[in-house]
JSON list of C-alpha atoms in Angstrom, two decimals:
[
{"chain": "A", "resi": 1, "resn": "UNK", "atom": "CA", "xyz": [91.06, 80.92, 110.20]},
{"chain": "A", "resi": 2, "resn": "UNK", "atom": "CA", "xyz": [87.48, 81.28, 109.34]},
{"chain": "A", "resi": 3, "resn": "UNK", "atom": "CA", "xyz": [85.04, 84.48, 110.81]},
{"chain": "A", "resi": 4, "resn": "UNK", "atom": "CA", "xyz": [83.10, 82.35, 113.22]},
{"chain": "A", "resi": 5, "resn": "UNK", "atom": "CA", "xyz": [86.80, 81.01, 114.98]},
{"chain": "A", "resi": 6, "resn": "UNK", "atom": "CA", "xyz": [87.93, 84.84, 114.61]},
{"chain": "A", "resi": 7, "resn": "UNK", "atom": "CA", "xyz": [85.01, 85.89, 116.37]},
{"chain": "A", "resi": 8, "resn": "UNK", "atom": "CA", "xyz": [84.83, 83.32, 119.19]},
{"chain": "A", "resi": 9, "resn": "UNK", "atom": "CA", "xyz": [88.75, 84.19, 120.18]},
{"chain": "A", "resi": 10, "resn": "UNK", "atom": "CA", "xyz": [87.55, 87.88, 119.89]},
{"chain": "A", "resi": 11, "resn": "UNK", "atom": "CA", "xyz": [87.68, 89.24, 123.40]},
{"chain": "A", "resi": 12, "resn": "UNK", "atom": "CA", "xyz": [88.01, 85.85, 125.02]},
{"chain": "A", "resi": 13, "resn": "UNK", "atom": "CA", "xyz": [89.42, 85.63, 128.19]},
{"chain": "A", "resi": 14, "resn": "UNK", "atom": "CA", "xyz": [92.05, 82.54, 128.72]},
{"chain": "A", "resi": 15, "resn": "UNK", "atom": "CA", "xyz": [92.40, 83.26, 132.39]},
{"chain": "A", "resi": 16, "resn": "UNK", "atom": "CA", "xyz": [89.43, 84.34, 134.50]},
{"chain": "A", "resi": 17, "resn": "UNK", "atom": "CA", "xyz": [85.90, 81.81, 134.80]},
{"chain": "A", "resi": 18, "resn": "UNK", "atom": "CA", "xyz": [83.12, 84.48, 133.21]},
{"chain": "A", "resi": 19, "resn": "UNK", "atom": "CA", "xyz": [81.16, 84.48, 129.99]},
{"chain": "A", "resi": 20, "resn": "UNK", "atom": "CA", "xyz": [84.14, 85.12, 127.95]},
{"chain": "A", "resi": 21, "resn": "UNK", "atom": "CA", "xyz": [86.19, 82.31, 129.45]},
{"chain": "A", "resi": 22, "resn": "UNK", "atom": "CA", "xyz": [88.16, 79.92, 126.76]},
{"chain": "A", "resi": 23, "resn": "UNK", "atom": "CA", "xyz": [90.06, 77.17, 128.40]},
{"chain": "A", "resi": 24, "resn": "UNK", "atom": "CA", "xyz": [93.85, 76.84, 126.18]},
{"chain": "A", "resi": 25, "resn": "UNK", "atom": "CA", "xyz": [92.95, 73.19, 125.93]},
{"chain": "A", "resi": 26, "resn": "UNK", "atom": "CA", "xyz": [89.66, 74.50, 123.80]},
{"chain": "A", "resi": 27, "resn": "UNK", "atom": "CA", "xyz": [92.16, 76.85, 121.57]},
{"chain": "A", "resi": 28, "resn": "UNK", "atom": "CA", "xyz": [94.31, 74.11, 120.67]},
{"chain": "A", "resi": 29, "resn": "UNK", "atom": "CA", "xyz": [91.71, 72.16, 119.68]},
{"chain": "A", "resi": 30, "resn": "UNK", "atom": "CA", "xyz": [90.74, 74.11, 116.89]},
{"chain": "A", "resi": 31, "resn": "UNK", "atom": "CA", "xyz": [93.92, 73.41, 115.70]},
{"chain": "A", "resi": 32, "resn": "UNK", "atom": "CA", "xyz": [93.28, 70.38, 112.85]},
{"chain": "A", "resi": 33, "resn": "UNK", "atom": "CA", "xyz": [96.56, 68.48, 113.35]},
{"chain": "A", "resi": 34, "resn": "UNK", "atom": "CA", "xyz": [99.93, 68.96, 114.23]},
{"chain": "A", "resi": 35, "resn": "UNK", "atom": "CA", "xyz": [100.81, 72.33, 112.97]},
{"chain": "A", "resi": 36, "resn": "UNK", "atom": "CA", "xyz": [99.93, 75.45, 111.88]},
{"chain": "A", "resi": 37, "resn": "UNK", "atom": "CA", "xyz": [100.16, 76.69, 108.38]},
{"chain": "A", "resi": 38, "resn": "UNK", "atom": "CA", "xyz": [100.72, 80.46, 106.89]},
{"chain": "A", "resi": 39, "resn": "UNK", "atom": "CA", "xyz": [100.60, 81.29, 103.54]},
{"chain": "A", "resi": 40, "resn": "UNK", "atom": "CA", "xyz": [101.54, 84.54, 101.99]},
{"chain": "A", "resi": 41, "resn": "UNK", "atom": "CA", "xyz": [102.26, 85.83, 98.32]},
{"chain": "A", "resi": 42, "resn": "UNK", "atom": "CA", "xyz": [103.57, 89.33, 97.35]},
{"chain": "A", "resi": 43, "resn": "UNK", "atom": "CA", "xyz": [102.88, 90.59, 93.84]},
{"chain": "A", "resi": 44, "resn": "UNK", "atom": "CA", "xyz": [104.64, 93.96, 92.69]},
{"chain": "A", "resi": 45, "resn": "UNK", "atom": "CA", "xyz": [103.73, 94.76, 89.05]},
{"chain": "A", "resi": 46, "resn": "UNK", "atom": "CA", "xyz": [106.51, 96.33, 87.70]},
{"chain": "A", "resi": 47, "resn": "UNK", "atom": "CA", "xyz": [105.90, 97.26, 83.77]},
{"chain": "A", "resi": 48, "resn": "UNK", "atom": "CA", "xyz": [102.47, 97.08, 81.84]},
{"chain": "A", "resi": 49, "resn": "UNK", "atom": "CA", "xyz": [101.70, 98.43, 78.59]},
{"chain": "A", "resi": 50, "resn": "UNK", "atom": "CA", "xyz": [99.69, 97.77, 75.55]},
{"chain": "A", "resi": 51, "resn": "UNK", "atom": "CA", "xyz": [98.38, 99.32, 72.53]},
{"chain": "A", "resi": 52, "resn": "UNK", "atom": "CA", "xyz": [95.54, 97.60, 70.05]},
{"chain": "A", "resi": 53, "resn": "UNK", "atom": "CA", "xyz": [96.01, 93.86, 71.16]},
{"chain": "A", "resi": 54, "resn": "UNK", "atom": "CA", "xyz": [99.57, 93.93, 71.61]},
{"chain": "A", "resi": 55, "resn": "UNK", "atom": "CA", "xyz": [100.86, 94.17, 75.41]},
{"chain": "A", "resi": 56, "resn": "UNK", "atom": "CA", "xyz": [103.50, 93.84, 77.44]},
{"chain": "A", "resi": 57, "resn": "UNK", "atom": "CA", "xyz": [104.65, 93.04, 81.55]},
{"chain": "A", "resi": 58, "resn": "UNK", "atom": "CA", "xyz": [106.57, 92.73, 84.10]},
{"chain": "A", "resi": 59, "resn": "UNK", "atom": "CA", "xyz": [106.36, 91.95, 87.78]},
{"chain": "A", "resi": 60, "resn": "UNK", "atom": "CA", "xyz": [107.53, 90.59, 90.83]},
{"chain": "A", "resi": 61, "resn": "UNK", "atom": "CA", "xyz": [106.47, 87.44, 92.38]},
{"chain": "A", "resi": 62, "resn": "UNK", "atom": "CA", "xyz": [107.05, 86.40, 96.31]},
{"chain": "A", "resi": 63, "resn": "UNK", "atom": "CA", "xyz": [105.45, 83.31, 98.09]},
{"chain": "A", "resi": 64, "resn": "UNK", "atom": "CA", "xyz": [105.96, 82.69, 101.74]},
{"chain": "A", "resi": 65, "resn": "UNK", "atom": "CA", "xyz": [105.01, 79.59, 103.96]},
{"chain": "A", "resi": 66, "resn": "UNK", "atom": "CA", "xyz": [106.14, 78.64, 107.23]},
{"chain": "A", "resi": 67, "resn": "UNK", "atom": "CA", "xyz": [104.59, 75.39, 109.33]},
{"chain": "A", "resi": 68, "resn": "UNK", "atom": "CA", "xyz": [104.62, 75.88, 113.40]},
{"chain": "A", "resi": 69, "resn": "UNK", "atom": "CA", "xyz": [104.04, 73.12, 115.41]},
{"chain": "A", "resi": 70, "resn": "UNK", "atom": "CA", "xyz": [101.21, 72.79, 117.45]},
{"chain": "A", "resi": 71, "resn": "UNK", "atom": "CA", "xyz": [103.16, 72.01, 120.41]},
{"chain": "A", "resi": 72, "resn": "UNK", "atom": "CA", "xyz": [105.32, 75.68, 119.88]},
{"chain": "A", "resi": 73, "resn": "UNK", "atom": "CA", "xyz": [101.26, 77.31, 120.74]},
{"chain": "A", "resi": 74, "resn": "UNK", "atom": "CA", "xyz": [101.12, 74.70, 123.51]},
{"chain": "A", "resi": 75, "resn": "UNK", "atom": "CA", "xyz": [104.58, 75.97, 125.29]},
{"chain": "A", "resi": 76, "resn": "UNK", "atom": "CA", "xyz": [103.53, 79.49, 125.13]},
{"chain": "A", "resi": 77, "resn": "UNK", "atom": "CA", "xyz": [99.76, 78.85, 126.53]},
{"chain": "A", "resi": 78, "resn": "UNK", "atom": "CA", "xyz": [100.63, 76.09, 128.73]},
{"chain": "A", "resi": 79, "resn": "UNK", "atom": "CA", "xyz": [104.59, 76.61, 129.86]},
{"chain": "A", "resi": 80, "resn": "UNK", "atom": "CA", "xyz": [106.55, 74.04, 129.17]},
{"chain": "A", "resi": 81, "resn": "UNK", "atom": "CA", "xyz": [104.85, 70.98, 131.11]},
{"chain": "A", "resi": 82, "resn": "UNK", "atom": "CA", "xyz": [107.19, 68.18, 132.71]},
{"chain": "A", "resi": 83, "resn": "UNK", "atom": "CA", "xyz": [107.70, 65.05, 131.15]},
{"chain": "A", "resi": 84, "resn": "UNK", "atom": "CA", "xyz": [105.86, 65.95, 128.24]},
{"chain": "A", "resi": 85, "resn": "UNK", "atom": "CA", "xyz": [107.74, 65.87, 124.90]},
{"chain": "A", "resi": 86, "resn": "UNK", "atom": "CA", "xyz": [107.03, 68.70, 122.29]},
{"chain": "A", "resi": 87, "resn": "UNK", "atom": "CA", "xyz": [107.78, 67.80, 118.98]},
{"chain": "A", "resi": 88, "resn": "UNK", "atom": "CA", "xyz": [109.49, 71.47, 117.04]},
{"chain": "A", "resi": 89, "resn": "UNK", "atom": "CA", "xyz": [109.02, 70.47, 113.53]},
{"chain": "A", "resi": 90, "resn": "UNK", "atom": "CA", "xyz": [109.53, 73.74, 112.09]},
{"chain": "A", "resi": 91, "resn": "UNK", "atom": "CA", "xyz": [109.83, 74.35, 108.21]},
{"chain": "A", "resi": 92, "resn": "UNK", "atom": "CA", "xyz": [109.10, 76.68, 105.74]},
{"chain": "A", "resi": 93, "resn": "UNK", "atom": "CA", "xyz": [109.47, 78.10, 102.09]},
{"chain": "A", "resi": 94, "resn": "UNK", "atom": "CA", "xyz": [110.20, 81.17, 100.04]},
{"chain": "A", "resi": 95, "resn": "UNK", "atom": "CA", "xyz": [110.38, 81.96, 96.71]},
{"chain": "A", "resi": 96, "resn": "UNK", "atom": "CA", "xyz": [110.90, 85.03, 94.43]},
{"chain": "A", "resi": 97, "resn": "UNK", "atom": "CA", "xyz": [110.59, 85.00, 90.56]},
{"chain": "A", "resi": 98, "resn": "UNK", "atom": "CA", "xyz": [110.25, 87.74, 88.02]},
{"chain": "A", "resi": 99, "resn": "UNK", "atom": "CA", "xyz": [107.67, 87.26, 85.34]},
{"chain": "A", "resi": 100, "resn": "UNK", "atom": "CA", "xyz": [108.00, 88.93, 81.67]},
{"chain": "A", "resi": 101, "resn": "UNK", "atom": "CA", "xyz": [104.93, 88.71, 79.42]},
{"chain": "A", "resi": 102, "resn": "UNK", "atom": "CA", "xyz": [103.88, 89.53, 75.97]},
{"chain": "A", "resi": 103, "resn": "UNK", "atom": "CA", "xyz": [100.30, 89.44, 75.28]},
{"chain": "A", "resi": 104, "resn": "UNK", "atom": "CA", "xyz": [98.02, 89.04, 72.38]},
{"chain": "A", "resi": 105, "resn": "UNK", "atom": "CA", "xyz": [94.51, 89.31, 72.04]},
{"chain": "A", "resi": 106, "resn": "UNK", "atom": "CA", "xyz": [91.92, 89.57, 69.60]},
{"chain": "A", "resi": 107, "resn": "UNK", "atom": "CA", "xyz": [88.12, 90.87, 69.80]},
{"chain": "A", "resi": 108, "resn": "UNK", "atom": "CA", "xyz": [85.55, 88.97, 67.60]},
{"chain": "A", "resi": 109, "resn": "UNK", "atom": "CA", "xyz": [81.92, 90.91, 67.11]},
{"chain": "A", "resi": 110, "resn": "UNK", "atom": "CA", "xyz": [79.46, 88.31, 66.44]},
{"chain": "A", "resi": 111, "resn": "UNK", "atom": "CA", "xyz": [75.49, 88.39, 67.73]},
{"chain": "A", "resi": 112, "resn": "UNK", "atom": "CA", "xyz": [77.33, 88.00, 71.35]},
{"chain": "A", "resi": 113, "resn": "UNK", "atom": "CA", "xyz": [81.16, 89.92, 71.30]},
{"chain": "A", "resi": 114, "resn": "UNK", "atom": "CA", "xyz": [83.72, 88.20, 72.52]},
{"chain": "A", "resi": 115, "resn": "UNK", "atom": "CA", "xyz": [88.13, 88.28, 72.95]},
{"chain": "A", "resi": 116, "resn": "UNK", "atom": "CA", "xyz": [90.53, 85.81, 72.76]},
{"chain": "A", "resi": 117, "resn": "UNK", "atom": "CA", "xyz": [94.05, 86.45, 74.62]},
{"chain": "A", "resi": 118, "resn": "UNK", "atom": "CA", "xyz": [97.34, 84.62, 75.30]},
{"chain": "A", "resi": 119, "resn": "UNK", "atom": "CA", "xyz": [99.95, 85.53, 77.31]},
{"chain": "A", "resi": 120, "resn": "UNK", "atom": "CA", "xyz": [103.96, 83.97, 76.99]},
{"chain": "A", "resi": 121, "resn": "UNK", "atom": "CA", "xyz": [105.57, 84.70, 79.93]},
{"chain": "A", "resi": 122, "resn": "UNK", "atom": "CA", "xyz": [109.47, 83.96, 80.74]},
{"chain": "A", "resi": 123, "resn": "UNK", "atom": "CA", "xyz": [110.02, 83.36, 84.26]},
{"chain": "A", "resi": 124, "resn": "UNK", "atom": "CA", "xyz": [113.54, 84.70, 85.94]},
{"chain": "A", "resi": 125, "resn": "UNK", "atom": "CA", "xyz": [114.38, 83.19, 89.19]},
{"chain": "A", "resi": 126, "resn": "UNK", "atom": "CA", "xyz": [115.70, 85.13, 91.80]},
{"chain": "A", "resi": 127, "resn": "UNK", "atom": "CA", "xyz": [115.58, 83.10, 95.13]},
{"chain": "A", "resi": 128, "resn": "UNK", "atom": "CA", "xyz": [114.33, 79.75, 96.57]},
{"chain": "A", "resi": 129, "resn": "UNK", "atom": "CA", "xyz": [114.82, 78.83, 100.27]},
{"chain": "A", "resi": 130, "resn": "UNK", "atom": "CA", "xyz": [113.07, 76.18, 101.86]},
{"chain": "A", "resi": 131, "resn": "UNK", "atom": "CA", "xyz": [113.81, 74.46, 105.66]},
{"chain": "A", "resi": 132, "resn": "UNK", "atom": "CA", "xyz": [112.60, 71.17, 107.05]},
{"chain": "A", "resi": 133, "resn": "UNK", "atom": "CA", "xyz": [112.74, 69.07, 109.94]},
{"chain": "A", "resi": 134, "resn": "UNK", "atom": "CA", "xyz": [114.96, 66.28, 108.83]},
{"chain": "A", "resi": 135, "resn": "UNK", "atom": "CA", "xyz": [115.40, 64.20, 112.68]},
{"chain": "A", "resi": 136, "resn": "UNK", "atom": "CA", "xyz": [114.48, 60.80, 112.53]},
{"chain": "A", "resi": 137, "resn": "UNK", "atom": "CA", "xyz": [111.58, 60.46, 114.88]},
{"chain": "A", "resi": 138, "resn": "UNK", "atom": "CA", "xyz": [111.26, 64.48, 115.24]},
{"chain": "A", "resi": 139, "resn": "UNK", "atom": "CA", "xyz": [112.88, 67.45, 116.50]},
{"chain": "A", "resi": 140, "resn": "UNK", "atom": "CA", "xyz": [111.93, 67.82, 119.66]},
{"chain": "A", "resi": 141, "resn": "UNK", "atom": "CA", "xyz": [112.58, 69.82, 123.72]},
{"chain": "A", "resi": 142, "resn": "UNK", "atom": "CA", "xyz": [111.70, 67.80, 126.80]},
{"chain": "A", "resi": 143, "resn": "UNK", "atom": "CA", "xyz": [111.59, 69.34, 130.31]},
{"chain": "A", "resi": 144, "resn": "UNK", "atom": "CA", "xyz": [112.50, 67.04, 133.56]},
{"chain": "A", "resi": 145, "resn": "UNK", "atom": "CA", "xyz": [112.00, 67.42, 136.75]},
{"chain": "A", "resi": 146, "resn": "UNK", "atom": "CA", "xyz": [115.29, 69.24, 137.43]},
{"chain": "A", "resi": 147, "resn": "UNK", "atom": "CA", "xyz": [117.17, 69.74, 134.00]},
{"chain": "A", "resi": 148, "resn": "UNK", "atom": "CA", "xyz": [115.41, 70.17, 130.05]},
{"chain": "A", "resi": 149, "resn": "UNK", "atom": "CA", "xyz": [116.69, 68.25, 127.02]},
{"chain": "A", "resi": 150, "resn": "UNK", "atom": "CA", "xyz": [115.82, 68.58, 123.27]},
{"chain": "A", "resi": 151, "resn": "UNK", "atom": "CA", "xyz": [117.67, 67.30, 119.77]},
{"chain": "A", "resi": 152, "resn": "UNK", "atom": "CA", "xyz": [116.78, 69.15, 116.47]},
{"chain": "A", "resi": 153, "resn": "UNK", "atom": "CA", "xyz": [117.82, 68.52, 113.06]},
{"chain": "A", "resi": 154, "resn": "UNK", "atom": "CA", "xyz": [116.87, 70.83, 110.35]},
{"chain": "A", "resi": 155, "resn": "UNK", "atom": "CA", "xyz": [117.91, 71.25, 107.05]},
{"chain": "A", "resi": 156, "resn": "UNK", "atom": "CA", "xyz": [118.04, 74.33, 105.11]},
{"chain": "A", "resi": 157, "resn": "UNK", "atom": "CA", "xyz": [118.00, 74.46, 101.07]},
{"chain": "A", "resi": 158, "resn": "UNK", "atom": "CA", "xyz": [118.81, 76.90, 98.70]},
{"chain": "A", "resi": 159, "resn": "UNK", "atom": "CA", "xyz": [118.88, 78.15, 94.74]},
{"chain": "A", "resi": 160, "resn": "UNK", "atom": "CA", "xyz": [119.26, 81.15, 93.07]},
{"chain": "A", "resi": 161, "resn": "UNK", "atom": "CA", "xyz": [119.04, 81.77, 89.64]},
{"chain": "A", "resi": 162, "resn": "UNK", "atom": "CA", "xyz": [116.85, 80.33, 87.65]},
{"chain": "A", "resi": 163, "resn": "UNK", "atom": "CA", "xyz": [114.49, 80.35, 84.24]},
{"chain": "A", "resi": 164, "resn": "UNK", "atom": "CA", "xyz": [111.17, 79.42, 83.23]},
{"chain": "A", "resi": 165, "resn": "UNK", "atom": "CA", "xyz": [108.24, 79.53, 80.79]},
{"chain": "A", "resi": 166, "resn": "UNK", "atom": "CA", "xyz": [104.35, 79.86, 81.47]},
{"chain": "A", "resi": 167, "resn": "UNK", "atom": "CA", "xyz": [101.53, 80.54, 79.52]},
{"chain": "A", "resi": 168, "resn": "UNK", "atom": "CA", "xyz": [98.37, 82.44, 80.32]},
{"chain": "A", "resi": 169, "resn": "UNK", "atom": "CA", "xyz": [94.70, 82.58, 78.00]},
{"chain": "A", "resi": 170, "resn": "UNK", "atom": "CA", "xyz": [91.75, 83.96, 78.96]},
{"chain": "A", "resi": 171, "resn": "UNK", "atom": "CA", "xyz": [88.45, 84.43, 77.40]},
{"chain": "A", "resi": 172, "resn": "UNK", "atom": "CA", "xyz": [86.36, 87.84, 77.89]},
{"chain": "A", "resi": 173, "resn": "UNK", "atom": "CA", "xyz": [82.70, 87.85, 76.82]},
{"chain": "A", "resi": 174, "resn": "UNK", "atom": "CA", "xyz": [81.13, 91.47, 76.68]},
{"chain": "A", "resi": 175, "resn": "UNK", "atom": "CA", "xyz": [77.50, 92.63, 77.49]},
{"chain": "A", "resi": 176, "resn": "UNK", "atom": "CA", "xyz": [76.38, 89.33, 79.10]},
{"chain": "A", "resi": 177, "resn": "UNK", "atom": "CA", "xyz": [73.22, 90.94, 81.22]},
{"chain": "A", "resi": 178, "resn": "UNK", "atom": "CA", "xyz": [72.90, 94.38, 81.80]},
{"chain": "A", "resi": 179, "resn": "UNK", "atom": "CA", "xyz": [76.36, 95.81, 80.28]},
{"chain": "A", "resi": 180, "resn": "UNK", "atom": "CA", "xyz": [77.88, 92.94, 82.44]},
{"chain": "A", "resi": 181, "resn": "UNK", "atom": "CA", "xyz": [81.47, 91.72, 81.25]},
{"chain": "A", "resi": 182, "resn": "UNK", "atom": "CA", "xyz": [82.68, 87.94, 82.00]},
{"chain": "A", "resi": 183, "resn": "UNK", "atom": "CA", "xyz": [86.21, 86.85, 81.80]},
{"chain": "A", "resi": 184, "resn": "UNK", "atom": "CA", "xyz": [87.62, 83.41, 82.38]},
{"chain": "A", "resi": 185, "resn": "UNK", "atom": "CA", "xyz": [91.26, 82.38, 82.50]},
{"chain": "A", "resi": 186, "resn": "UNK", "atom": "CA", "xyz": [93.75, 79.73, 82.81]},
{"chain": "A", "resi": 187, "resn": "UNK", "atom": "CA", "xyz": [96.86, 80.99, 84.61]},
{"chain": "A", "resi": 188, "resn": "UNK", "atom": "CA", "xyz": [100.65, 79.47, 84.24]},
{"chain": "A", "resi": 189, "resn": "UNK", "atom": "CA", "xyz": [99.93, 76.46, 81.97]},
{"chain": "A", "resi": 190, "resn": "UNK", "atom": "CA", "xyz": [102.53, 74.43, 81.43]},
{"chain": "A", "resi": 191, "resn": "UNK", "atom": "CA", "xyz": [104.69, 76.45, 83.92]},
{"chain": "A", "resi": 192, "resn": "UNK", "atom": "CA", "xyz": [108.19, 75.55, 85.21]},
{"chain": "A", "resi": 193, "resn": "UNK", "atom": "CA", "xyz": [110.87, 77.26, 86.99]},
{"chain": "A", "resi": 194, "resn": "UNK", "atom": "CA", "xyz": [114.03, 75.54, 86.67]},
{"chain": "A", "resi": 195, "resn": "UNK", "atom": "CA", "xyz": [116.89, 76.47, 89.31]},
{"chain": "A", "resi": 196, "resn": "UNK", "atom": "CA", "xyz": [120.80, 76.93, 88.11]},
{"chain": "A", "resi": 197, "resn": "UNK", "atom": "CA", "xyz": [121.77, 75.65, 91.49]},
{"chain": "A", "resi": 198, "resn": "UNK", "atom": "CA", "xyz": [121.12, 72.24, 92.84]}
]
């Protein structure tokens, strides 16, 4: 959702003709496609320590995403309008890993000072969940003129338990302008997570 569709829907009135008046058909336009995405990721650091260039870390890792259909927006805006079908493809992921890291950098003073670092990490899986829409042309509720029908077929995965390796390396350059410090990295290269269940 970006500022300028945050601030149009600020205040906006779906009911009443006035200045502030958004019609629901002009809301659900702004959706691009057939379904609305959320993304969310939990980090919890756990451990960190280091002395010289040595370090080590823990945390916790979380990542949430769930897919609405557009049509679920359209029911609650709209009712749910006769003879139309609305298609209830609902899915979504989760998963939760524990990362372990030992770190090792070095600092090089030339003309322009610089650090190297690398990071090993072993990954611990805890959870993986994931649920899709598996009906052949759709899950789906209909509403007739005296009775409602629907069919829905969803299927749910899961692992727990798993292992994986990562690595992490980064570049810090020191006193670029004005005491400035500049830092680039490459995060999870070569990463995989590999679940004991199927």
């Amino acid at each position: 959702m970006s500022v300028k569709l945050y601030n149009d829907l600020s205040g906006a009135d779906f009911e009443n003709n006035g200045p502030d008046y958004m019609s629901t058909e002009d809301l659900l336009s702004y959706i691009d496609g057939d379904e609305i995405n959320i993304h969310t990721g939990l980090t919890i650091p756990i451990l960190s320590l280091s002395y010289k260039g040595i370090g080590i870390s823990s945390m916790n890792r979380t990542y949430f995403s769930m897919e609405i259909p557009q049509s679920l927006l359209d029911i609650m805006l709209n009712g749910n309008t006769l003879g139309q079908r609305f298609l209830l493809g609902i899915g979504g992921e989760a998963v939760s890993a524990n990362e372990f890291g030992l770190s090792l950098s070095k600092k090089f003073n030339f003309s322009s000072p610089f650090s190297i670092g690398i990071t090993a990490k072993y990954l611990q899986g805890l959870a993986y969940l994931r649920m899709k829409d598996v009906n052949k042309d759709g899950s789906y509720i209909m509403t007739e003129q005296t009775y409602f029908h629907g069919e829905g077929k969803y299927l749910v995965e899961q692992a727990f338990g798993g292992y994986g390796i990562a690595l992490d390396f980064g570049v810090n350059f020191y006193d670029i302008l004005d005491h400035w410090t500049l830092g680039f990295s490459l995060v999870n290269i070569g990463g995989t997570l590999s679940w004991s269940s199927d």
